[in-house]
Coordinates of C-alpha atoms in Angstrom, one line a residue:
M17 CA 226.4 264.2 35.4
A18 CA 224.4 263.7 38.6
A19 CA 227.4 262.2 40.3
A20 CA 229.3 265.4 39.9
A21 CA 227.0 266.9 42.6
L22 CA 228.7 264.6 45.1
A23 CA 232.0 266.2 44.5
A24 CA 230.9 269.8 45.3
G25 CA 233.2 271.6 47.7
S26 CA 232.1 272.5 51.2
G27 CA 233.5 274.5 54.1
A28 CA 231.3 272.6 56.6
A29 CA 233.0 270.8 59.4
V30 CA 233.0 267.0 59.4
P31 CA 231.2 265.7 62.5
A32 CA 232.6 262.8 64.4
L33 CA 230.1 260.0 63.7
A34 CA 232.1 256.9 64.2
A35 CA 235.3 255.6 65.8
P36 CA 238.4 256.3 63.7
D37 CA 238.7 252.6 62.7
D38 CA 235.0 252.1 62.0
P39 CA 233.7 252.6 58.4
L40 CA 231.0 255.1 57.9
P41 CA 227.6 253.3 57.4
V42 CA 225.8 254.6 54.3
R43 CA 222.6 253.2 52.8
I44 CA 221.9 253.3 49.0
T45 CA 218.3 254.4 48.7
G46 CA 215.6 254.4 46.0
E47 CA 212.5 252.6 44.9
S48 CA 212.7 248.9 45.7
R49 CA 210.1 247.8 43.2
V50 CA 209.0 248.9 39.7
D51 CA 205.9 247.6 38.0
L52 CA 205.9 247.6 34.1
S53 CA 202.8 247.0 32.1
L54 CA 202.6 245.6 28.6
Q55 CA 199.6 247.8 28.2
G56 CA 201.7 250.9 28.3
D57 CA 201.5 254.1 30.5
N58 CA 204.7 253.3 32.4
S59 CA 204.9 257.0 33.5
D60 CA 206.6 259.8 31.6
P61 CA 209.3 258.3 29.4
S62 CA 211.6 261.2 30.2
E63 CA 211.4 260.6 34.0
P64 CA 213.2 257.8 35.9
Q65 CA 211.1 255.5 38.1
V66 CA 214.1 255.0 40.5
T67 CA 216.0 258.0 42.0
L68 CA 219.2 256.8 43.7
R69 CA 220.6 258.6 46.7
L70 CA 223.0 258.0 49.6
A71 CA 221.7 258.1 53.1
A72 CA 224.5 259.0 55.6
P73 CA 224.4 259.4 59.4
G74 CA 223.8 262.9 60.7
D75 CA 221.2 265.7 60.3
G76 CA 220.7 266.7 56.6
E77 CA 219.8 270.3 57.4
P78 CA 222.2 273.0 56.4
G79 CA 224.5 274.5 59.1
D80 CA 225.0 278.1 59.9
D81 CA 227.2 278.4 56.8
G82 CA 224.4 277.3 54.5
E83 CA 226.1 274.0 53.8
V84 CA 225.0 270.4 54.7
P85 CA 228.0 269.0 56.6
V86 CA 230.3 266.6 54.9
V87 CA 230.6 263.3 56.8
H88 CA 233.0 261.5 54.4
Q89 CA 235.8 262.8 52.3
G90 CA 237.4 260.3 49.9
N91 CA 236.8 258.6 46.6
F92 CA 234.1 256.0 46.3
K93 CA 232.2 254.2 43.5
I94 CA 228.5 253.2 43.2
K95 CA 228.0 250.2 40.9
I96 CA 224.6 249.5 39.2
D97 CA 224.1 245.9 37.9
A98 CA 221.1 245.4 35.7
E99 CA 222.3 242.2 33.9
S100 CA 219.2 240.2 34.9
M101 CA 217.0 242.7 32.9
G102 CA 218.3 241.3 29.6
G103 CA 215.4 240.0 27.7
I104 CA 212.9 241.4 30.2
G105 CA 212.8 245.2 29.4
A106 CA 214.8 248.2 28.5
V107 CA 217.0 250.0 31.0
K108 CA 218.5 253.5 30.9
L109 CA 221.3 254.0 33.6
P110 CA 223.0 257.1 34.9
C111 CA 226.7 258.1 35.1
A112 CA 229.3 256.0 33.2
A113 CA 227.0 253.3 31.7
S114 CA 228.0 250.5 29.5
G115 CA 225.4 247.9 28.5
W116 CA 223.6 246.7 31.6
T117 CA 226.0 248.2 34.1
A118 CA 227.0 251.6 35.3
V119 CA 229.5 253.2 37.7
C120 CA 229.0 256.5 39.5
E121 CA 232.0 258.1 41.2
G122 CA 232.2 260.8 43.9
D123 CA 234.6 262.0 46.6
Q124 CA 232.2 263.6 49.2
I125 CA 229.2 262.3 51.2
R126 CA 227.1 264.7 53.1
A127 CA 224.9 264.1 56.2
G128 CA 221.3 262.9 55.6
E129 CA 220.0 261.9 52.2
Q130 CA 218.7 264.8 50.2
S131 CA 222.1 266.2 49.2
N132 CA 223.5 262.9 48.0
L133 CA 221.9 262.4 44.6
I134 CA 223.5 259.8 42.4
G135 CA 221.1 259.6 39.5
G136 CA 218.0 258.0 38.0
I137 CA 217.1 254.7 36.4
R138 CA 214.5 254.5 33.7
L139 CA 212.8 251.2 32.8
D140 CA 210.5 250.4 29.9
V141 CA 209.0 247.3 28.2
N142 CA 210.3 246.3 24.8
E143 CA 209.6 243.7 22.1
Q144 CA 211.1 241.0 24.3
S145 CA 209.0 241.8 27.3
Q146 CA 206.5 239.1 28.4
A147 CA 203.8 239.0 31.2
R148 CA 204.7 237.7 34.6
E149 CA 208.5 238.0 34.1
F150 CA 210.7 239.2 36.9
G151 CA 214.0 241.0 36.8
S152 CA 216.2 242.8 39.3
I153 CA 218.8 245.5 39.6
T154 CA 221.4 245.5 42.3
V155 CA 223.2 248.7 43.4
T156 CA 226.3 248.4 45.5
G157 CA 229.1 250.7 46.7
E158 CA 232.7 250.6 47.6
G159 CA 235.2 253.1 49.1
E160 CA 237.8 253.3 51.8
G161 CA 236.3 254.2 55.1
V162 CA 232.7 253.6 54.0
E163 CA 230.5 250.6 54.3
F164 CA 227.6 250.7 51.8
A165 CA 224.3 248.9 52.4
P166 CA 223.2 247.8 48.9
L167 CA 219.8 248.4 47.2
H168 CA 217.9 245.6 45.5
I169 CA 215.3 246.6 43.0
M170 CA 212.6 244.1 41.8
V171 CA 211.1 244.7 38.4
L172 CA 207.8 243.0 37.4
V173 CA 206.3 242.9 33.9
S174 CA 202.5 242.3 34.0
D175 CA 199.7 242.1 31.4
S176 CA 197.4 243.8 33.9
H177 CA 197.5 247.5 34.0
I178 CA 196.4 249.0 37.3
V179 CA 195.4 252.7 37.3
S180 CA 194.1 254.9 40.1
R181 CA 190.9 256.9 40.3
M182 CA 191.3 260.7 40.0
V183 CA 190.3 262.5 43.1
S184 CA 189.3 266.1 43.8
A185 CA 188.8 268.0 47.1
P186 CA 186.9 271.2 46.4
G187 CA 185.9 273.3 49.4
V188 CA 188.2 271.6 51.9
S189 CA 189.5 274.1 54.5
A190 CA 192.3 273.9 57.0
G191 CA 191.3 271.7 59.9
D192 CA 188.7 269.8 57.8
T193 CA 188.7 266.0 57.2
W194 CA 188.3 265.1 53.5
E195 CA 186.9 261.7 52.5
A196 CA 188.9 260.7 49.5
P197 CA 187.1 258.3 47.1
V198 CA 190.1 256.1 46.5
G199 CA 189.9 253.3 43.9
L200 CA 191.5 251.4 41.1
R201 CA 190.7 250.0 37.6
N202 CA 192.5 247.1 36.0
A203 CA 192.8 248.6 32.5
G204 CA 194.9 245.6 31.2
G205 CA 194.0 242.5 29.4
A206 CA 194.7 240.0 32.3
S207 CA 193.5 239.8 35.9
A208 CA 195.8 240.7 38.8
D209 CA 196.3 238.3 41.6
G210 CA 196.4 240.8 44.6
V211 CA 197.2 244.5 44.7
V212 CA 198.9 246.9 47.1
L213 CA 197.9 250.5 47.8
R214 CA 200.5 253.1 48.7
F215 CA 199.5 256.5 49.9
R216 CA 201.2 259.5 51.4
G217 CA 200.5 262.9 52.8
T218 CA 203.0 265.8 53.4
R219 CA 203.5 267.4 56.7
G220 CA 200.1 269.2 56.9
L221 CA 198.1 266.0 56.4
N222 CA 197.5 262.9 58.4
F223 CA 195.1 259.9 58.3
P224 CA 192.8 259.4 61.3
D225 CA 192.0 255.7 60.6
S226 CA 194.5 252.9 61.2
Y227 CA 193.6 249.8 59.1
G228 CA 194.7 246.3 60.1
N229 CA 195.9 245.4 56.6
C230 CA 198.1 248.5 56.3
A231 CA 201.4 249.6 57.7
Y232 CA 202.4 253.2 58.4
R233 CA 205.6 255.2 58.5
Y234 CA 205.6 258.6 60.2
T235 CA 208.5 261.0 59.4
T236 CA 208.6 264.0 61.9
D237 CA 212.2 265.1 61.7
G238 CA 214.8 265.9 59.0
P239 CA 214.1 268.2 56.0
L240 CA 210.6 269.6 56.1
Q241 CA 209.8 268.5 52.6
G242 CA 210.4 264.9 53.6
Q243 CA 208.1 265.0 56.6
G244 CA 204.7 263.4 56.5
T245 CA 202.9 260.0 56.7
E246 CA 203.2 257.1 54.3
A247 CA 201.2 253.9 54.2
I248 CA 201.1 250.5 52.4
C249 CA 198.0 248.4 52.3
A250 CA 197.6 244.8 51.0
F251 CA 194.6 243.3 49.3
S252 CA 194.3 239.7 48.3
G253 CA 192.0 238.2 45.7
V254 CA 191.6 238.4 41.9
F255 CA 191.0 241.8 40.3
E256 CA 189.5 241.2 36.9
A257 CA 190.5 242.9 33.7
R258 CA 188.5 245.9 32.5
T259 CA 187.0 246.2 36.0
A260 CA 187.0 249.0 38.6
Y261 CA 187.1 248.7 42.4
T262 CA 186.8 251.1 45.3
L263 CA 187.6 251.1 49.0
S264 CA 184.9 249.8 51.2
G265 CA 184.9 253.2 52.8
P266 CA 186.4 256.6 51.9
L267 CA 190.0 257.2 53.0
K268 CA 189.9 260.0 55.5
V269 CA 192.5 262.7 55.1
K270 CA 192.8 265.2 58.0
T271 CA 194.2 268.7 57.3
A272 CA 196.2 270.6 60.0
P273 CA 195.4 274.2 60.9
F274 CA 198.7 275.2 59.2
A275 CA 198.2 273.1 56.1
S276 CA 198.4 274.8 52.7
N277 CA 198.8 273.1 49.3
D278 CA 199.9 269.9 51.1
L279 CA 200.1 267.0 48.7
F280 CA 198.1 263.7 49.0
T281 CA 199.1 261.0 46.5
Y282 CA 198.2 257.3 46.1
T283 CA 198.9 254.5 43.7
F284 CA 197.8 250.8 43.3
S285 CA 200.1 248.2 41.8
P286 CA 199.9 244.3 41.4
A287 CA 201.4 242.3 44.2
D288 CA 200.8 238.6 45.2
E289 CA 200.2 237.6 48.8
Q290 CA 203.9 236.8 49.6
E291 CA 205.2 240.0 48.1
A292 CA 202.4 242.1 49.8
Q293 CA 203.2 240.8 53.2
A294 CA 206.9 241.5 52.7
L295 CA 206.1 245.1 51.8
L296 CA 204.0 245.5 55.0
K297 CA 207.2 244.6 57.0
S298 CA 209.3 247.2 55.3
D299 CA 211.8 249.1 57.5
G300 CA 210.3 252.0 59.4
Y301 CA 206.7 250.9 59.0
S302 CA 204.4 250.0 61.9
P303 CA 201.2 247.8 61.5
G304 CA 197.8 249.4 61.7
T305 CA 195.6 248.6 64.7
G306 CA 192.0 248.8 63.5
A307 CA 189.8 246.7 61.3
P308 CA 191.0 246.0 57.7
V309 CA 189.8 248.0 54.8
T310 CA 188.7 246.1 51.7
L311 CA 188.0 246.6 48.0
K312 CA 184.7 246.2 46.3
E313 CA 183.7 246.2 42.7
L314 CA 182.5 249.6 41.3
P315 CA 180.0 249.1 38.4
G316 CA 179.7 251.7 35.7
A317 CA 183.1 253.3 36.2
R318 CA 184.3 255.5 33.4
P319 CA 187.8 254.6 32.0
G320 CA 188.6 258.3 31.6
D321 CA 188.4 258.9 35.4
Y322 CA 191.6 256.9 36.0
L323 CA 195.3 257.8 35.8
S324 CA 198.6 256.2 36.8
R325 CA 198.2 257.8 40.3
G326 CA 195.7 259.9 42.2
M327 CA 196.8 263.2 43.7
E328 CA 195.4 266.4 45.2
W329 CA 196.7 269.5 46.8
L330 CA 194.7 270.6 49.9
P331 CA 193.6 272.9 51.3
Q332 CA 194.1 275.6 48.7
G333 CA 192.7 278.6 50.5
N334 CA 194.7 278.8 53.7
P335 CA 196.7 282.0 53.7
Y336 CA 200.1 282.9 55.2
D337 CA 201.3 286.4 56.0
T338 CA 204.9 287.5 56.0
L339 CA 205.9 290.5 58.1
I340 CA 209.1 292.2 57.1
T341 CA 211.1 293.4 60.1
G342 CA 213.4 296.3 60.2
D343 CA 216.0 297.6 62.7
S344 CA 217.7 300.8 63.9
A345 CA 221.1 301.8 65.2
R346 CA 223.0 304.9 66.4
G347 CA 226.7 305.7 66.0
A348 CA 229.2 308.4 65.2
A349 CA 231.2 308.8 62.0
G350 CA 233.6 305.8 61.8
D351 CA 231.5 303.5 64.0
T352 CA 230.4 300.1 62.9
V353 CA 227.0 298.8 63.9
T354 CA 225.0 295.7 63.2
V355 CA 221.4 295.7 62.1
N356 CA 219.2 292.6 61.9
V357 CA 216.5 292.6 59.3
G358 CA 214.3 289.8 58.1
F359 CA 210.8 288.5 58.1
R360 CA 208.3 286.6 60.2
N361 CA 205.6 284.2 59.0
L362 CA 202.5 285.2 60.9
G363 CA 200.7 282.2 59.5
P364 CA 198.3 280.6 59.9
A365 CA 199.7 278.5 57.0
W366 CA 203.2 277.3 56.4
I367 CA 204.8 278.2 53.1
R368 CA 205.3 274.8 51.3
G369 CA 206.0 275.7 47.7
L370 CA 205.6 273.5 44.7
E371 CA 206.2 269.7 44.6
P372 CA 208.8 269.1 43.3
P373 CA 211.2 270.7 44.1
D374 CA 209.9 272.3 47.3
D375 CA 212.7 274.9 47.3
D376 CA 211.2 277.9 45.4
P377 CA 213.2 281.0 46.5
M378 CA 211.8 283.9 48.3
L379 CA 213.7 287.2 47.6
T380 CA 214.2 290.1 50.0
Y381 CA 215.8 293.4 48.9
V382 CA 217.8 295.4 51.5
S383 CA 218.9 299.0 50.8
I384 CA 221.6 300.6 52.9
P385 CA 220.8 304.0 54.4
P386 CA 222.6 307.0 53.0
G387 CA 225.9 307.9 54.8
A388 CA 226.6 304.2 55.5
T389 CA 228.5 301.4 53.8
A390 CA 227.9 297.6 54.3
T391 CA 231.2 296.1 55.5
R392 CA 229.8 292.6 56.1
I393 CA 226.7 291.1 54.6
P394 CA 225.0 287.7 55.3
E395 CA 226.7 284.9 53.5
D396 CA 225.5 284.6 49.9
C397 CA 223.5 287.8 50.0
W398 CA 224.8 289.7 47.0
P399 CA 225.0 293.3 45.7
D400 CA 222.2 294.2 43.4
P401 CA 223.8 295.1 40.0
H402 CA 220.7 297.3 39.1
A403 CA 220.8 299.5 42.2
D404 CA 223.6 301.0 44.2
D405 CA 223.8 300.2 47.9
R406 CA 221.1 297.5 47.6
Y407 CA 221.4 293.8 48.3
G408 CA 219.3 290.8 47.5
C409 CA 219.0 287.9 50.0
W410 CA 217.4 284.5 49.3
S411 CA 215.5 282.2 51.6
H412 CA 214.0 279.0 50.4
V413 CA 210.7 277.3 51.2
P414 CA 209.4 275.3 53.0
V415 CA 209.0 277.9 55.7
L416 CA 207.3 277.0 59.0
E417 CA 204.0 278.6 60.0
D418 CA 205.7 280.4 62.9
A419 CA 209.2 280.9 61.4
N420 CA 211.4 284.0 62.0
L421 CA 214.3 284.7 59.6
T422 CA 217.1 287.2 60.2
F423 CA 219.7 288.7 57.9
P424 CA 222.4 290.5 59.9
F425 CA 224.2 293.4 58.1
E426 CA 227.3 295.1 59.5
L427 CA 227.3 298.8 58.5
R428 CA 230.0 301.4 58.8
I429 CA 228.7 305.0 59.4
D430 CA 230.8 307.1 57.1
K431 CA 228.8 310.3 57.7
V432 CA 226.1 310.9 60.3
V433 CA 222.8 311.6 58.5
K434 CA 219.9 312.1 60.9
N435 CA 217.0 309.7 60.2
A436 CA 218.9 307.9 57.4
K437 CA 216.7 305.2 56.0
G438 CA 217.2 302.2 53.8
R439 CA 214.1 300.2 52.6
I440 CA 213.7 296.5 53.1
Q441 CA 211.2 295.0 50.6
M442 CA 210.1 291.5 49.9
H443 CA 209.7 290.6 46.2
P444 CA 206.2 289.1 45.7
F445 CA 206.2 285.3 46.0
D446 CA 204.3 283.5 43.3
Y447 CA 203.3 280.2 44.7
P448 CA 201.2 280.3 46.8
S449 CA 200.6 284.0 46.5
E450 CA 200.3 286.1 49.7
P451 CA 196.9 287.8 50.2
N452 CA 198.2 290.5 52.5
Q453 CA 201.3 292.3 51.2
E454 CA 200.8 295.6 53.1
N455 CA 203.4 294.6 55.7
N456 CA 206.0 293.3 53.2
S457 CA 208.4 296.3 53.7
A458 CA 210.2 297.9 56.6
W459 CA 213.2 300.2 57.2
I460 CA 216.8 300.3 58.5
V461 CA 217.0 303.6 60.4
L462 CA 220.3 305.1 61.4
N463 CA 220.6 307.9 64.0
A464 CA 216.8 308.4 64.2
T465 CA 215.2 311.5 65.6
D466 CA 212.3 311.2 67.9
D467 CA 209.7 311.8 65.2
G468 CA 211.3 309.7 62.4
G469 CA 212.6 306.4 63.9
T470 CA 209.9 304.2 62.5
I471 CA 211.4 300.9 61.2
Q472 CA 208.2 299.1 60.2
G473 CA 206.8 299.9 56.8
S474 CA 204.2 298.9 54.3
S475 CA 203.6 298.9 50.6
G476 CA 202.3 302.5 51.0
G477 CA 205.1 303.9 53.1
P478 CA 206.0 304.1 56.8
S479 CA 203.5 303.1 59.4
A480 CA 203.0 304.5 62.9
D481 CA 205.9 304.2 65.3
P482 CA 206.0 300.8 66.8
S483 CA 206.2 300.1 70.5
P484 CA 209.6 299.1 71.8
S485 CA 210.0 295.4 72.7
A486 CA 210.6 294.4 76.2
P487 CA 214.2 293.7 77.1
G488 CA 215.3 290.3 75.9
S489 CA 212.1 289.8 73.9
G490 CA 214.0 289.9 70.6
G491 CA 211.3 292.0 69.0
V492 CA 208.4 289.5 69.0
T493 CA 206.0 292.3 68.2
G494 CA 207.3 292.3 64.7
S495 CA 209.7 295.3 65.2
T496 CA 213.2 295.2 66.6
S497 CA 213.8 297.4 69.7
T498 CA 215.2 300.8 69.1
S499 CA 218.4 301.6 71.0
V500 CA 219.1 304.8 72.8
G501 CA 222.4 306.6 73.3
G502 CA 225.3 307.2 71.0
G503 CA 228.3 305.2 70.1
S504 CA 232.0 306.0 69.7
P505 CA 234.7 304.7 67.4
S506 CA 235.9 302.4 70.1
S507 CA 232.6 301.0 71.1
G508 CA 231.4 300.6 67.5
G509 CA 228.1 302.3 68.1
T510 CA 224.8 300.6 69.2
S511 CA 222.1 298.8 67.4
G512 CA 218.7 297.6 68.2
G513 CA 217.2 294.1 68.1
G514 CA 218.7 290.8 67.5
L515 CA 217.6 287.4 66.1
A516 CA 213.9 287.2 66.1
T517 CA 212.4 284.5 68.4
T518 CA 210.2 281.6 67.5
G519 CA 207.3 282.7 69.7
A520 CA 207.9 279.7 72.0
G521 CA 207.8 281.6 75.3
G522 CA 210.0 284.4 73.9
A523 CA 213.1 282.1 74.0
L524 CA 215.8 282.1 71.4
L525 CA 216.3 278.5 70.3
V526 CA 219.9 277.8 69.4
G527 CA 220.3 274.1 70.1
G528 CA 218.9 270.7 69.0
G529 CA 219.0 271.7 65.3
A530 CA 216.9 274.7 65.8
V531 CA 219.2 277.2 63.9
L532 CA 219.0 276.3 60.2
A533 CA 220.6 278.1 57.3
L534 CA 218.0 278.7 54.6
G535 CA 218.9 279.4 51.0
L536 CA 221.8 281.8 50.6
G537 CA 222.7 282.8 54.1
A538 CA 219.4 283.6 55.9
V539 CA 219.3 282.3 59.4
I540 CA 216.0 280.8 60.4
V541 CA 215.2 280.1 64.1
V542 CA 212.4 277.6 64.3
A543 CA 210.8 275.6 67.0
I544 CA 211.5 271.9 66.2
R545 CA 208.4 270.2 67.5
R546 CA 207.2 266.6 67.3
R547 CA 203.6 267.2 66.4
S548 CA 200.9 265.6 64.3
A549 CA 198.6 267.4 61.9
A550 CA 195.6 266.8 64.2

């Protein structure tokens, strides 16, 4: 049951977000409108049109323990009332459903929205459905210490069936502007009195034009997979059955230098003038400032060129390059040292992953040098059951185009072995694949000799010795600095390097949400910047 995810345990601290006597404000989120067509093609029958979540105050990024903070601890109920859908369409509800109502229960609410999944609502037409009928679904919540803002979902049954023109962007490179041939076709048996266009681009895309009959929402913070630009455009008039229309000019989509497999999507749906104007005033949207865009008839359009929505990934050829970083340390038998290994993304592209779920794991194997034992490993790294003294560590995409990730390992030197080496190797990542994998390995070196202290590696073996980093640089050259001098049991030995920096002036960012736990314990230090894709 989806609601069970709300009851997962957490060791994260609860931030103080309200006065002790004030209830925690939480919004119930999801699609506020669903259009059903009597002509069919109401999306995949196995997929819900509405995904319900709870949006709570606070940053939804994981903390340094890998957990999203819990902001409310205590039982609560989410009630879904679809009584008005009786005689209009079929409804499938999540959780404990009975007839036209359902109740979802939980006992924890985490910061942000992504971690607070309730469940999905699936809607379909049935033998009782008739054109131009309206229904609604109301979702409310109750719980001690929480004040829920409800969600109201409008459902419209129409005899028109609006589909979107398929689009393709071959040959578009990072930094280019693509002119998307956006359009619609009314594939139904009745005309539509007004339509709205919704389009969205993920973080690496933006839209240079600002149309006066559109409203825009820009998301530049929070989880990376939620960042991007969304727009709603209203078009009045009658759109005839079996007729295709296209925008008066192409919709310009600008790709950022770091863009890679970013997703552009758009859909058209019926909406009368009153409803369209209400949509343009939706929370978080700002009106466009330029001339309006219009729709014009497109003669000779082929029905097979239209689907329920248009979508394209672009650009598809912008590479990224991950550099695995090693570390070295010295110590006597019995000493404990810390080595920091990890990887940098040298860009130019960010690593976005698939959509959905945008969280494909990247795996790094870390072997412990002979003569040493790992006494503390990064949280949720785990021993490899197929190889002694080897560990696997996950990190999850998206990964920024200039990200540095670090896995700190604490090692006890049981026996001094000169030039003892343990290999660090990234497992090949499938989507998108990395063109250059020659720098996807490195070494942990303990008690290096002058001619064998190389920590940087490649798929073919060790490379030439790296140059030591300047003091305090954190190894921004891609290799952590090698320490000199020996340790003692009391001092715990010495180690080289530390957390890799972001490249922002060589400074280690530790505030303002810059230190994020990725996947199973990897610490990512990123520059949180407010920037557009221009």
